[in-house]
Structures are given as C-alpha cells and as structure tokens.
C-alpha cells in the first residue's frame, strides 16, 4: 500500500490514519470529507492533505469509507468509475448487509471488502481521534466469499490491521448483523431506555445525586448521538427487533419473579457472561 484515501475523516477515519502512520506507513494519506472535518484531521496529523473523491479514488491503493452508513451507501453508488483496478475498497459501517449488497451491484473495477472495527467513543470528530483506538479491538471483515480474503490487496490490508493492534475476524454480512444486534445495538438501546426512564421518573432532578457509579456505567452509551445511530437502526431493524423482543421478555420474567428465587438463575447466567466478557477484554 502506497497511498491511502480516507473518506470521512471523523473519529474512526482519523484514528485509522493516525494508527497506520504510527505503525510505519510511509505513503501519502489523502482525506475526503467536509471542510471542517478536513481541518480537524490536518490539525490532528491524521491525513497529509485533502482531496476530492475523484482524485483520491484514482490514486489510492486502499479506499477506507469511514462515513455514516447512509453516506457510505451514497459513496459506493458513485465510486466505481473513479477507482483504479487493483485497489481495495473497504468500510467501517456498523451494519453490513445493505452495504455488501450494494457494493456487489455497484463496484466491479476493483475489490470491495466490508469491515467493521469494534471500537469507538461517545465523542465524535478527528479531535477525539487516537492512534491506539483499535489496539486490542476486533476488526470484523465480511466477505461474501471466503476466497476474497486471499487476494493480495486483502492480505496486505489485514497485515496493516494487525500492525495497528487490531484482531481481524471474518464472518459473512448476515451473521455480522445478527451478532452486533445483540452485542452492540441492544446495549445502546438498553442504555438509552434506562437513562430516558430515569429522566422521566426521577423527581426532583436534583435527586440524581443519590446515584452510584453503577448508573454512570449503565448510561455511558446513552451519551451517543441519535444522528450516529439513525442509519444503524434503519439498516438492521429485523435483527434488532428480535434482540429487543428477547430483552423485553427477560425484563418481564424478572418483573414477575421479584419475590421468588427464580431470579437466582438469571443472576448466575448474567454473572457468567459478564465475567467471560471481562476476561476476554483483558486477555
């Protein structure tokens, strides 16, 4: 990889630029984004210079689409005439089926491989970017066919992912969307609902001072912006609906058994999952 084009120089795009530079990438990093986002990315040192999409796509060996999902879809619709053969287009979208389906239809002159780095922050923009954001994080790659992982461009890209400390994991787009509905989208909605209920029911608001660190932990995701989540929810609605159904049924079961020992099993099952999650993160 000699030239990298980052389309969308917000938190994820700028962090990727910082990460590959820290890992030893000596080529040129082009940024395609709004004027404000480009200014922030330049200040952060995440890109070398701005470029229009046509210029960046014509020069880049790797085109990294780090925009909101709706913008990724729009970029894919216009990208194919601009790319050079041999390039790799990948993305950081939080849902994969719609992106993968559209790319299969639209991108023919080079390879597309969907991706999703399982990393982020509640803060947005290049000013919050970090070179180590992806260190220790899973980076899901979503080929339609496993053979796509064996091309020279993808092998090179996966090598850079490992250099920045990420752990590439392959799964098909459908499985990805089913899994993240449970591991990412449901936690966001649960946190949002919890914070919203408390905001409505806690009176007077000053009584919020009677809260421990547990509430802060549980509502951390509620800091996220709806603008960021709107496209995620719209493009993964069926798996999210199934996840919410299971969660609501579990809450109903808990409510029905507040005075019984039935909840002991739920506490034990939940504690086991929480322990495995923390051991996996530490390991």
PDB file of C-alpha atoms in Angstrom:
ATOM      1  CA  UNK A   1       0.000   0.000   0.000  1.00  0.00           C
ATOM      2  CA  UNK A   2       1.479   3.284  -1.161  1.00  0.00           C
ATOM      3  CA  UNK A   3      -1.496   5.640  -0.987  1.00  0.00           C
ATOM      4  CA  UNK A   4      -4.409   5.568   1.449  1.00  0.00           C
ATOM      5  CA  UNK A   5      -7.623   7.519   0.904  1.00  0.00           C
ATOM      6  CA  UNK A   6      -9.801   8.057   3.975  1.00  0.00           C
ATOM      7  CA  UNK A   7     -13.324   9.069   3.014  1.00  0.00           C
ATOM      8  CA  UNK A   8     -14.851  10.530   6.162  1.00  0.00           C
ATOM      9  CA  UNK A   9     -12.185  11.953   8.469  1.00  0.00           C
ATOM     10  CA  UNK A  10     -14.128  11.799  11.715  1.00  0.00           C
ATOM     11  CA  UNK A  11     -13.228   9.759  14.781  1.00  0.00           C
ATOM     12  CA  UNK A  12     -12.810   6.378  13.047  1.00  0.00           C
ATOM     13  CA  UNK A  13     -11.260   7.637   9.826  1.00  0.00           C
ATOM     14  CA  UNK A  14      -8.810   9.957  11.566  1.00  0.00           C
ATOM     15  CA  UNK A  15      -7.906   7.298  14.137  1.00  0.00           C
ATOM     16  CA  UNK A  16      -7.127   4.882  11.296  1.00  0.00           C
ATOM     17  CA  UNK A  17      -4.862   7.456   9.680  1.00  0.00           C
ATOM     18  CA  UNK A  18      -3.039   8.049  12.961  1.00  0.00           C
ATOM     19  CA  UNK A  19      -2.808   4.309  13.609  1.00  0.00           C
ATOM     20  CA  UNK A  20      -1.247   3.302  10.291  1.00  0.00           C
ATOM     21  CA  UNK A  21       1.171   6.224  10.458  1.00  0.00           C
ATOM     22  CA  UNK A  22       2.254   5.144  13.941  1.00  0.00           C
ATOM     23  CA  UNK A  23       2.614   1.572  12.635  1.00  0.00           C
ATOM     24  CA  UNK A  24       5.100   2.697  10.000  1.00  0.00           C
ATOM     25  CA  UNK A  25       3.062   3.616   6.918  1.00  0.00           C
ATOM     26  CA  UNK A  26       5.248   5.963   4.893  1.00  0.00           C
ATOM     27  CA  UNK A  27       2.930   6.652   1.959  1.00  0.00           C
ATOM     28  CA  UNK A  28       0.526   9.522   1.392  1.00  0.00           C
ATOM     29  CA  UNK A  29      -2.762   9.712   3.294  1.00  0.00           C
ATOM     30  CA  UNK A  30      -5.498  11.625   1.468  1.00  0.00           C
ATOM     31  CA  UNK A  31      -8.599  12.878   3.238  1.00  0.00           C
ATOM     32  CA  UNK A  32     -12.038  13.262   1.636  1.00  0.00           C
ATOM     33  CA  UNK A  33     -14.550  14.973   3.892  1.00  0.00           C
ATOM     34  CA  UNK A  34     -16.208  18.265   4.766  1.00  0.00           C
ATOM     35  CA  UNK A  35     -14.051  21.361   5.110  1.00  0.00           C
ATOM     36  CA  UNK A  36     -14.412  21.364   8.892  1.00  0.00           C
ATOM     37  CA  UNK A  37     -13.605  17.651   9.240  1.00  0.00           C
ATOM     38  CA  UNK A  38     -10.572  18.026   6.978  1.00  0.00           C
ATOM     39  CA  UNK A  39      -9.286  20.927   9.080  1.00  0.00           C
ATOM     40  CA  UNK A  40      -9.586  18.839  12.251  1.00  0.00           C
ATOM     41  CA  UNK A  41      -7.883  15.850  10.620  1.00  0.00           C
ATOM     42  CA  UNK A  42      -4.991  18.001   9.397  1.00  0.00           C
ATOM     43  CA  UNK A  43      -4.565  19.501  12.860  1.00  0.00           C
ATOM     44  CA  UNK A  44      -4.563  16.002  14.368  1.00  0.00           C
ATOM     45  CA  UNK A  45      -1.978  14.804  11.859  1.00  0.00           C
ATOM     46  CA  UNK A  46      -4.282  12.059  10.598  1.00  0.00           C
ATOM     47  CA  UNK A  47      -4.017  12.977   6.893  1.00  0.00           C
ATOM     48  CA  UNK A  48      -1.409  14.635   4.709  1.00  0.00           C
ATOM     49  CA  UNK A  49      -3.709  16.666   2.507  1.00  0.00           C
ATOM     50  CA  UNK A  50      -7.320  16.958   1.369  1.00  0.00           C
ATOM     51  CA  UNK A  51      -8.543  15.682  -1.976  1.00  0.00           C
ATOM     52  CA  UNK A  52     -11.761  15.402  -3.926  1.00  0.00           C
ATOM     53  CA  UNK A  53     -13.222  11.914  -4.110  1.00  0.00           C
ATOM     54  CA  UNK A  54     -12.326  11.510  -7.789  1.00  0.00           C
ATOM     55  CA  UNK A  55      -8.675  12.410  -7.207  1.00  0.00           C
ATOM     56  CA  UNK A  56      -8.338  10.282  -4.098  1.00  0.00           C
ATOM     57  CA  UNK A  57     -10.011   7.227  -5.647  1.00  0.00           C
ATOM     58  CA  UNK A  58      -7.851   7.432  -8.761  1.00  0.00           C
ATOM     59  CA  UNK A  59      -4.628   7.408  -6.708  1.00  0.00           C
ATOM     60  CA  UNK A  60      -5.373   5.190  -3.720  1.00  0.00           C
ATOM     61  CA  UNK A  61      -4.397   1.584  -3.225  1.00  0.00           C
ATOM     62  CA  UNK A  62      -6.796   1.425  -0.266  1.00  0.00           C
ATOM     63  CA  UNK A  63     -10.014   3.444  -0.026  1.00  0.00           C
ATOM     64  CA  UNK A  64     -11.397   3.450   3.520  1.00  0.00           C
ATOM     65  CA  UNK A  65     -15.026   4.577   3.792  1.00  0.00           C
ATOM     66  CA  UNK A  66     -15.425   5.812   7.371  1.00  0.00           C
ATOM     67  CA  UNK A  67     -18.650   7.763   6.969  1.00  0.00           C
ATOM     68  CA  UNK A  68     -22.102   7.243   8.495  1.00  0.00           C
ATOM     69  CA  UNK A  69     -23.882   4.331   6.819  1.00  0.00           C
ATOM     70  CA  UNK A  70     -26.114   6.476   4.612  1.00  0.00           C
ATOM     71  CA  UNK A  71     -23.078   8.334   3.285  1.00  0.00           C
ATOM     72  CA  UNK A  72     -21.170   5.085   2.722  1.00  0.00           C
ATOM     73  CA  UNK A  73     -24.052   3.816   0.605  1.00  0.00           C
ATOM     74  CA  UNK A  74     -24.113   7.045  -1.386  1.00  0.00           C
ATOM     75  CA  UNK A  75     -20.341   6.956  -1.954  1.00  0.00           C
ATOM     76  CA  UNK A  76     -20.498   3.346  -3.169  1.00  0.00           C
ATOM     77  CA  UNK A  77     -23.080   4.369  -5.779  1.00  0.00           C
ATOM     78  CA  UNK A  78     -20.590   6.829  -7.308  1.00  0.00           C
ATOM     79  CA  UNK A  79     -17.245   5.147  -6.693  1.00  0.00           C
ATOM     80  CA  UNK A  80     -16.756   2.511  -9.379  1.00  0.00           C
ATOM     81  CA  UNK A  81     -15.895   4.810 -12.345  1.00  0.00           C
ATOM     82  CA  UNK A  82     -13.318   6.591 -10.168  1.00  0.00           C
ATOM     83  CA  UNK A  83     -11.251   3.732  -8.763  1.00  0.00           C
ATOM     84  CA  UNK A  84      -8.208   2.167 -10.324  1.00  0.00           C
ATOM     85  CA  UNK A  85      -8.061  -1.591 -10.928  1.00  0.00           C
ATOM     86  CA  UNK A  86      -6.171  -3.401  -8.199  1.00  0.00           C
ATOM     87  CA  UNK A  87      -7.372  -1.102  -5.454  1.00  0.00           C
ATOM     88  CA  UNK A  88      -9.263  -2.302  -2.394  1.00  0.00           C
ATOM     89  CA  UNK A  89     -12.347  -0.522  -1.091  1.00  0.00           C
ATOM     90  CA  UNK A  90     -13.348  -1.223   2.484  1.00  0.00           C
ATOM     91  CA  UNK A  91     -15.588   0.465   5.010  1.00  0.00           C
ATOM     92  CA  UNK A  92     -16.228   0.883   8.723  1.00  0.00           C
ATOM     93  CA  UNK A  93     -20.018   0.696   8.692  1.00  0.00           C
ATOM     94  CA  UNK A  94     -21.702  -0.707  11.790  1.00  0.00           C
ATOM     95  CA  UNK A  95     -24.118  -2.798   9.707  1.00  0.00           C
ATOM     96  CA  UNK A  96     -23.058  -4.826   6.715  1.00  0.00           C
ATOM     97  CA  UNK A  97     -25.872  -6.440   4.703  1.00  0.00           C
ATOM     98  CA  UNK A  98     -27.111  -3.367   2.843  1.00  0.00           C
ATOM     99  CA  UNK A  99     -23.570  -2.120   2.239  1.00  0.00           C
ATOM    100  CA  UNK A 100     -22.356  -5.509   0.986  1.00  0.00           C
ATOM    101  CA  UNK A 101     -25.383  -5.974  -1.289  1.00  0.00           C
ATOM    102  CA  UNK A 102     -24.980  -2.552  -2.850  1.00  0.00           C
ATOM    103  CA  UNK A 103     -21.220  -2.943  -3.300  1.00  0.00           C
ATOM    104  CA  UNK A 104     -21.785  -6.274  -5.052  1.00  0.00           C
ATOM    105  CA  UNK A 105     -24.015  -4.485  -7.553  1.00  0.00           C
ATOM    106  CA  UNK A 106     -22.016  -1.287  -7.975  1.00  0.00           C
ATOM    107  CA  UNK A 107     -18.277  -1.970  -7.569  1.00  0.00           C
ATOM    108  CA  UNK A 108     -16.836  -4.016 -10.431  1.00  0.00           C
ATOM    109  CA  UNK A 109     -13.499  -2.404 -11.376  1.00  0.00           C
ATOM    110  CA  UNK A 110     -11.785  -3.275  -8.096  1.00  0.00           C
ATOM    111  CA  UNK A 111     -12.379  -5.349  -4.966  1.00  0.00           C
ATOM    112  CA  UNK A 112     -14.720  -4.418  -2.133  1.00  0.00           C
ATOM    113  CA  UNK A 113     -14.452  -5.994   1.315  1.00  0.00           C
ATOM    114  CA  UNK A 114     -16.797  -4.914   4.086  1.00  0.00           C
ATOM    115  CA  UNK A 115     -15.369  -4.198   7.503  1.00  0.00           C
ATOM    116  CA  UNK A 116     -16.362  -3.084  10.982  1.00  0.00           C
ATOM    117  CA  UNK A 117     -13.840  -2.073  13.654  1.00  0.00           C
ATOM    118  CA  UNK A 118     -15.347  -2.815  17.069  1.00  0.00           C
ATOM    119  CA  UNK A 119     -14.002   0.355  18.619  1.00  0.00           C
ATOM    120  CA  UNK A 120     -15.230   3.870  19.195  1.00  0.00           C
ATOM    121  CA  UNK A 121     -16.103   6.612  21.638  1.00  0.00           C
ATOM    122  CA  UNK A 122     -19.099   8.681  22.587  1.00  0.00           C
ATOM    123  CA  UNK A 123     -17.171  11.734  21.299  1.00  0.00           C
ATOM    124  CA  UNK A 124     -17.026  12.369  17.577  1.00  0.00           C
ATOM    125  CA  UNK A 125     -14.611  14.059  15.198  1.00  0.00           C
ATOM    126  CA  UNK A 126     -10.893  13.959  14.466  1.00  0.00           C
ATOM    127  CA  UNK A 127     -10.154  15.997  17.568  1.00  0.00           C
ATOM    128  CA  UNK A 128     -11.052  12.875  19.602  1.00  0.00           C
ATOM    129  CA  UNK A 129      -9.039  10.502  17.373  1.00  0.00           C
ATOM    130  CA  UNK A 130      -6.386   8.219  18.846  1.00  0.00           C
ATOM    131  CA  UNK A 131      -3.651   6.189  17.191  1.00  0.00           C
ATOM    132  CA  UNK A 132      -4.312   3.348  19.659  1.00  0.00           C
ATOM    133  CA  UNK A 133      -8.108   3.323  19.293  1.00  0.00           C
ATOM    134  CA  UNK A 134      -8.065  -0.062  17.546  1.00  0.00           C
ATOM    135  CA  UNK A 135      -5.383  -1.681  19.693  1.00  0.00           C
ATOM    136  CA  UNK A 136      -6.785  -4.927  21.074  1.00  0.00           C
ATOM    137  CA  UNK A 137     -10.085  -4.455  19.217  1.00  0.00           C
ATOM    138  CA  UNK A 138     -11.777  -6.960  16.933  1.00  0.00           C
ATOM    139  CA  UNK A 139     -11.975  -5.790  13.305  1.00  0.00           C
ATOM    140  CA  UNK A 140     -14.676  -7.776  11.526  1.00  0.00           C
ATOM    141  CA  UNK A 141     -14.186  -8.464   7.807  1.00  0.00           C
ATOM    142  CA  UNK A 142     -17.294  -9.554   5.908  1.00  0.00           C
ATOM    143  CA  UNK A 143     -16.516 -11.263   2.596  1.00  0.00           C
ATOM    144  CA  UNK A 144     -19.366 -12.641   0.533  1.00  0.00           C
ATOM    145  CA  UNK A 145     -16.993 -15.478  -0.411  1.00  0.00           C
ATOM    146  CA  UNK A 146     -14.067 -16.657   1.787  1.00  0.00           C
ATOM    147  CA  UNK A 147     -11.826 -16.583  -1.306  1.00  0.00           C
ATOM    148  CA  UNK A 148     -11.971 -12.790  -1.150  1.00  0.00           C
ATOM    149  CA  UNK A 149      -9.691 -12.912   1.891  1.00  0.00           C
ATOM    150  CA  UNK A 150      -6.881 -14.433  -0.171  1.00  0.00           C
ATOM    151  CA  UNK A 151      -6.281 -11.605  -2.641  1.00  0.00           C
ATOM    152  CA  UNK A 152      -3.029  -9.683  -2.442  1.00  0.00           C
ATOM    153  CA  UNK A 153      -4.813  -6.448  -1.537  1.00  0.00           C
ATOM    154  CA  UNK A 154      -6.732  -8.015   1.346  1.00  0.00           C
ATOM    155  CA  UNK A 155      -3.683  -9.835   2.698  1.00  0.00           C
ATOM    156  CA  UNK A 156      -1.837  -6.508   2.735  1.00  0.00           C
ATOM    157  CA  UNK A 157      -4.782  -4.754   4.420  1.00  0.00           C
ATOM    158  CA  UNK A 158      -5.106  -7.476   7.063  1.00  0.00           C
ATOM    159  CA  UNK A 159      -1.410  -7.117   7.731  1.00  0.00           C
ATOM    160  CA  UNK A 160      -1.873  -3.427   8.461  1.00  0.00           C
ATOM    161  CA  UNK A 161      -4.781  -4.213  10.758  1.00  0.00           C
ATOM    162  CA  UNK A 162      -2.518  -6.469  12.773  1.00  0.00           C
ATOM    163  CA  UNK A 163       0.212  -3.822  12.819  1.00  0.00           C
ATOM    164  CA  UNK A 164      -2.160  -1.311  14.408  1.00  0.00           C
ATOM    165  CA  UNK A 165      -3.058  -3.890  17.049  1.00  0.00           C
ATOM    166  CA  UNK A 166      -6.462  -4.967  15.741  1.00  0.00           C
ATOM    167  CA  UNK A 167      -7.612  -8.582  15.513  1.00  0.00           C
ATOM    168  CA  UNK A 168      -9.213  -9.390  12.124  1.00  0.00           C
ATOM    169  CA  UNK A 169     -12.175 -11.785  12.339  1.00  0.00           C
ATOM    170  CA  UNK A 170     -14.116 -12.978   9.287  1.00  0.00           C
ATOM    171  CA  UNK A 171     -17.861 -13.600   9.150  1.00  0.00           C
ATOM    172  CA  UNK A 172     -20.488 -13.170   6.466  1.00  0.00           C
ATOM    173  CA  UNK A 173     -22.589  -9.977   6.449  1.00  0.00           C
ATOM    174  CA  UNK A 174     -25.754 -11.700   7.697  1.00  0.00           C
ATOM    175  CA  UNK A 175     -24.020 -13.248  10.700  1.00  0.00           C
ATOM    176  CA  UNK A 176     -22.315  -9.949  11.483  1.00  0.00           C
ATOM    177  CA  UNK A 177     -25.611  -8.074  11.589  1.00  0.00           C
ATOM    178  CA  UNK A 178     -27.232 -10.748  13.756  1.00  0.00           C
ATOM    179  CA  UNK A 179     -24.335 -10.731  16.216  1.00  0.00           C
ATOM    180  CA  UNK A 180     -23.923  -6.958  16.548  1.00  0.00           C
ATOM    181  CA  UNK A 181     -27.673  -6.569  17.089  1.00  0.00           C
ATOM    182  CA  UNK A 182     -27.054  -8.411  20.368  1.00  0.00           C
ATOM    183  CA  UNK A 183     -23.545  -7.245  21.274  1.00  0.00           C
ATOM    184  CA  UNK A 184     -23.717  -3.586  20.226  1.00  0.00           C
ATOM    185  CA  UNK A 185     -27.148  -2.338  19.175  1.00  0.00           C
ATOM    186  CA  UNK A 186     -29.140  -3.853  22.056  1.00  0.00           C
ATOM    187  CA  UNK A 187     -26.734  -2.435  24.689  1.00  0.00           C
ATOM    188  CA  UNK A 188     -27.095   1.021  23.120  1.00  0.00           C
ATOM    189  CA  UNK A 189     -30.884   0.897  23.173  1.00  0.00           C
ATOM    190  CA  UNK A 190     -30.957  -0.552  26.696  1.00  0.00           C
ATOM    191  CA  UNK A 191     -28.721   2.260  27.931  1.00  0.00           C
ATOM    192  CA  UNK A 192     -30.800   4.883  26.122  1.00  0.00           C
ATOM    193  CA  UNK A 193     -34.062   3.477  27.508  1.00  0.00           C
ATOM    194  CA  UNK A 194     -32.683   3.299  31.058  1.00  0.00           C
ATOM    195  CA  UNK A 195     -31.479   6.900  31.000  1.00  0.00           C
ATOM    196  CA  UNK A 196     -34.752   8.077  29.439  1.00  0.00           C
ATOM    197  CA  UNK A 197     -36.891   6.300  32.077  1.00  0.00           C
ATOM    198  CA  UNK A 198     -34.865   7.791  34.905  1.00  0.00           C
ATOM    199  CA  UNK A 199     -35.009  11.244  33.320  1.00  0.00           C
ATOM    200  CA  UNK A 200     -38.821  10.968  33.196  1.00  0.00           C
ATOM    201  CA  UNK A 201     -39.429   9.437  36.628  1.00  0.00           C
ATOM    202  CA  UNK A 202     -36.756  10.848  38.938  1.00  0.00           C
ATOM    203  CA  UNK A 203     -38.203  13.871  40.710  1.00  0.00           C
ATOM    204  CA  UNK A 204     -36.884  16.302  41.624  1.00  0.00           C
ATOM    205  CA  UNK A 205     -33.954  16.078  39.190  1.00  0.00           C
ATOM    206  CA  UNK A 206     -31.552  17.000  41.989  1.00  0.00           C
ATOM    207  CA  UNK A 207     -32.098  13.522  43.421  1.00  0.00           C
ATOM    208  CA  UNK A 208     -29.737  12.295  40.710  1.00  0.00           C
ATOM    209  CA  UNK A 209     -27.017  12.976  43.274  1.00  0.00           C
ATOM    210  CA  UNK A 210     -28.276   9.812  45.006  1.00  0.00           C
ATOM    211  CA  UNK A 211     -26.682   7.577  42.382  1.00  0.00           C
ATOM    212  CA  UNK A 212     -23.607   5.409  42.474  1.00  0.00           C
ATOM    213  CA  UNK A 213     -21.070   4.549  39.804  1.00  0.00           C
ATOM    214  CA  UNK A 214     -23.321   1.749  38.546  1.00  0.00           C
ATOM    215  CA  UNK A 215     -25.760   4.201  36.991  1.00  0.00           C
ATOM    216  CA  UNK A 216     -22.919   6.080  35.308  1.00  0.00           C
ATOM    217  CA  UNK A 217     -21.614   2.782  33.916  1.00  0.00           C
ATOM    218  CA  UNK A 218     -25.044   1.707  32.682  1.00  0.00           C
ATOM    219  CA  UNK A 219     -25.807   5.043  30.985  1.00  0.00           C
ATOM    220  CA  UNK A 220     -22.420   5.636  29.335  1.00  0.00           C
ATOM    221  CA  UNK A 221     -23.763   4.593  25.936  1.00  0.00           C
ATOM    222  CA  UNK A 222     -26.723   6.957  26.356  1.00  0.00           C
ATOM    223  CA  UNK A 223     -24.272   9.775  25.619  1.00  0.00           C
ATOM    224  CA  UNK A 224     -24.251   8.652  21.974  1.00  0.00           C
ATOM    225  CA  UNK A 225     -25.934  10.811  19.342  1.00  0.00           C
ATOM    226  CA  UNK A 226     -29.136   9.763  17.580  1.00  0.00           C
ATOM    227  CA  UNK A 227     -27.663  11.179  14.359  1.00  0.00           C
ATOM    228  CA  UNK A 228     -24.983   8.493  14.546  1.00  0.00           C
ATOM    229  CA  UNK A 229     -27.443   5.687  15.352  1.00  0.00           C
ATOM    230  CA  UNK A 230     -30.285   6.548  12.986  1.00  0.00           C
ATOM    231  CA  UNK A 231     -28.773   4.736   9.984  1.00  0.00           C
ATOM    232  CA  UNK A 232     -27.630   1.795  12.124  1.00  0.00           C
ATOM    233  CA  UNK A 233     -31.146   1.182  13.430  1.00  0.00           C
ATOM    234  CA  UNK A 234     -32.717   1.620   9.993  1.00  0.00           C
ATOM    235  CA  UNK A 235     -30.353  -0.817   8.243  1.00  0.00           C
ATOM    236  CA  UNK A 236     -30.501  -3.585  10.856  1.00  0.00           C
ATOM    237  CA  UNK A 237     -34.080  -3.316  12.060  1.00  0.00           C
ATOM    238  CA  UNK A 238     -35.085  -7.008  11.875  1.00  0.00           C
ATOM    239  CA  UNK A 239     -32.179  -8.422  13.934  1.00  0.00           C
ATOM    240  CA  UNK A 240     -32.567  -5.531  16.397  1.00  0.00           C
ATOM    241  CA  UNK A 241     -36.299  -6.242  16.685  1.00  0.00           C
ATOM    242  CA  UNK A 242     -35.542  -9.863  17.568  1.00  0.00           C
ATOM    243  CA  UNK A 243     -32.934  -8.810  20.120  1.00  0.00           C
ATOM    244  CA  UNK A 244     -35.339  -6.323  21.720  1.00  0.00           C
ATOM    245  CA  UNK A 245     -38.071  -8.957  21.855  1.00  0.00           C
ATOM    246  CA  UNK A 246     -35.807 -11.279  23.819  1.00  0.00           C
ATOM    247  CA  UNK A 247     -34.708  -8.473  26.120  1.00  0.00           C
ATOM    248  CA  UNK A 248     -38.274  -7.327  26.819  1.00  0.00           C
ATOM    249  CA  UNK A 249     -39.321 -10.906  27.562  1.00  0.00           C
ATOM    250  CA  UNK A 250     -36.416 -11.225  30.006  1.00  0.00           C
ATOM    251  CA  UNK A 251     -37.402  -7.991  31.765  1.00  0.00           C
ATOM    252  CA  UNK A 252     -40.989  -9.242  32.037  1.00  0.00           C
ATOM    253  CA  UNK A 253     -39.724 -12.508  33.542  1.00  0.00           C
ATOM    254  CA  UNK A 254     -37.660 -10.545  36.077  1.00  0.00           C
ATOM    255  CA  UNK A 255     -40.641  -8.365  36.972  1.00  0.00           C
ATOM    256  CA  UNK A 256     -42.849 -11.412  37.503  1.00  0.00           C
ATOM    257  CA  UNK A 257     -40.303 -13.035  39.814  1.00  0.00           C
ATOM    258  CA  UNK A 258     -39.108 -10.193  42.032  1.00  0.00           C
ATOM    259  CA  UNK A 259     -40.339 -12.128  45.114  1.00  0.00           C
ATOM    260  CA  UNK A 260     -39.193 -15.586  44.071  1.00  0.00           C
ATOM    261  CA  UNK A 261     -35.893 -17.432  43.815  1.00  0.00           C
ATOM    262  CA  UNK A 262     -36.366 -17.777  40.073  1.00  0.00           C
ATOM    263  CA  UNK A 263     -34.032 -14.820  39.595  1.00  0.00           C
ATOM    264  CA  UNK A 264     -31.045 -16.640  41.087  1.00  0.00           C
ATOM    265  CA  UNK A 265     -30.544 -18.488  37.816  1.00  0.00           C
ATOM    266  CA  UNK A 266     -30.741 -15.211  35.878  1.00  0.00           C
ATOM    267  CA  UNK A 267     -28.150 -13.589  38.150  1.00  0.00           C
ATOM    268  CA  UNK A 268     -25.825 -16.578  37.771  1.00  0.00           C
ATOM    269  CA  UNK A 269     -26.216 -16.710  33.981  1.00  0.00           C
ATOM    270  CA  UNK A 270     -25.659 -12.949  33.709  1.00  0.00           C
ATOM    271  CA  UNK A 271     -22.649 -13.032  36.012  1.00  0.00           C
ATOM    272  CA  UNK A 272     -21.095 -15.791  33.923  1.00  0.00           C
ATOM    273  CA  UNK A 273     -21.464 -13.786  30.721  1.00  0.00           C
ATOM    274  CA  UNK A 274     -20.149 -10.603  32.347  1.00  0.00           C
ATOM    275  CA  UNK A 275     -17.134 -12.498  33.664  1.00  0.00           C
ATOM    276  CA  UNK A 276     -16.340 -14.049  30.284  1.00  0.00           C
ATOM    277  CA  UNK A 277     -16.622 -10.671  28.602  1.00  0.00           C
ATOM    278  CA  UNK A 278     -14.191  -9.050  31.028  1.00  0.00           C
ATOM    279  CA  UNK A 279     -11.707 -11.903  30.798  1.00  0.00           C
ATOM    280  CA  UNK A 280     -11.846 -11.717  27.006  1.00  0.00           C
ATOM    281  CA  UNK A 281     -11.210  -7.960  27.069  1.00  0.00           C
ATOM    282  CA  UNK A 282      -8.318  -8.308  29.495  1.00  0.00           C
ATOM    283  CA  UNK A 283      -6.867 -11.222  27.542  1.00  0.00           C
TER     284      UNK A 283
END
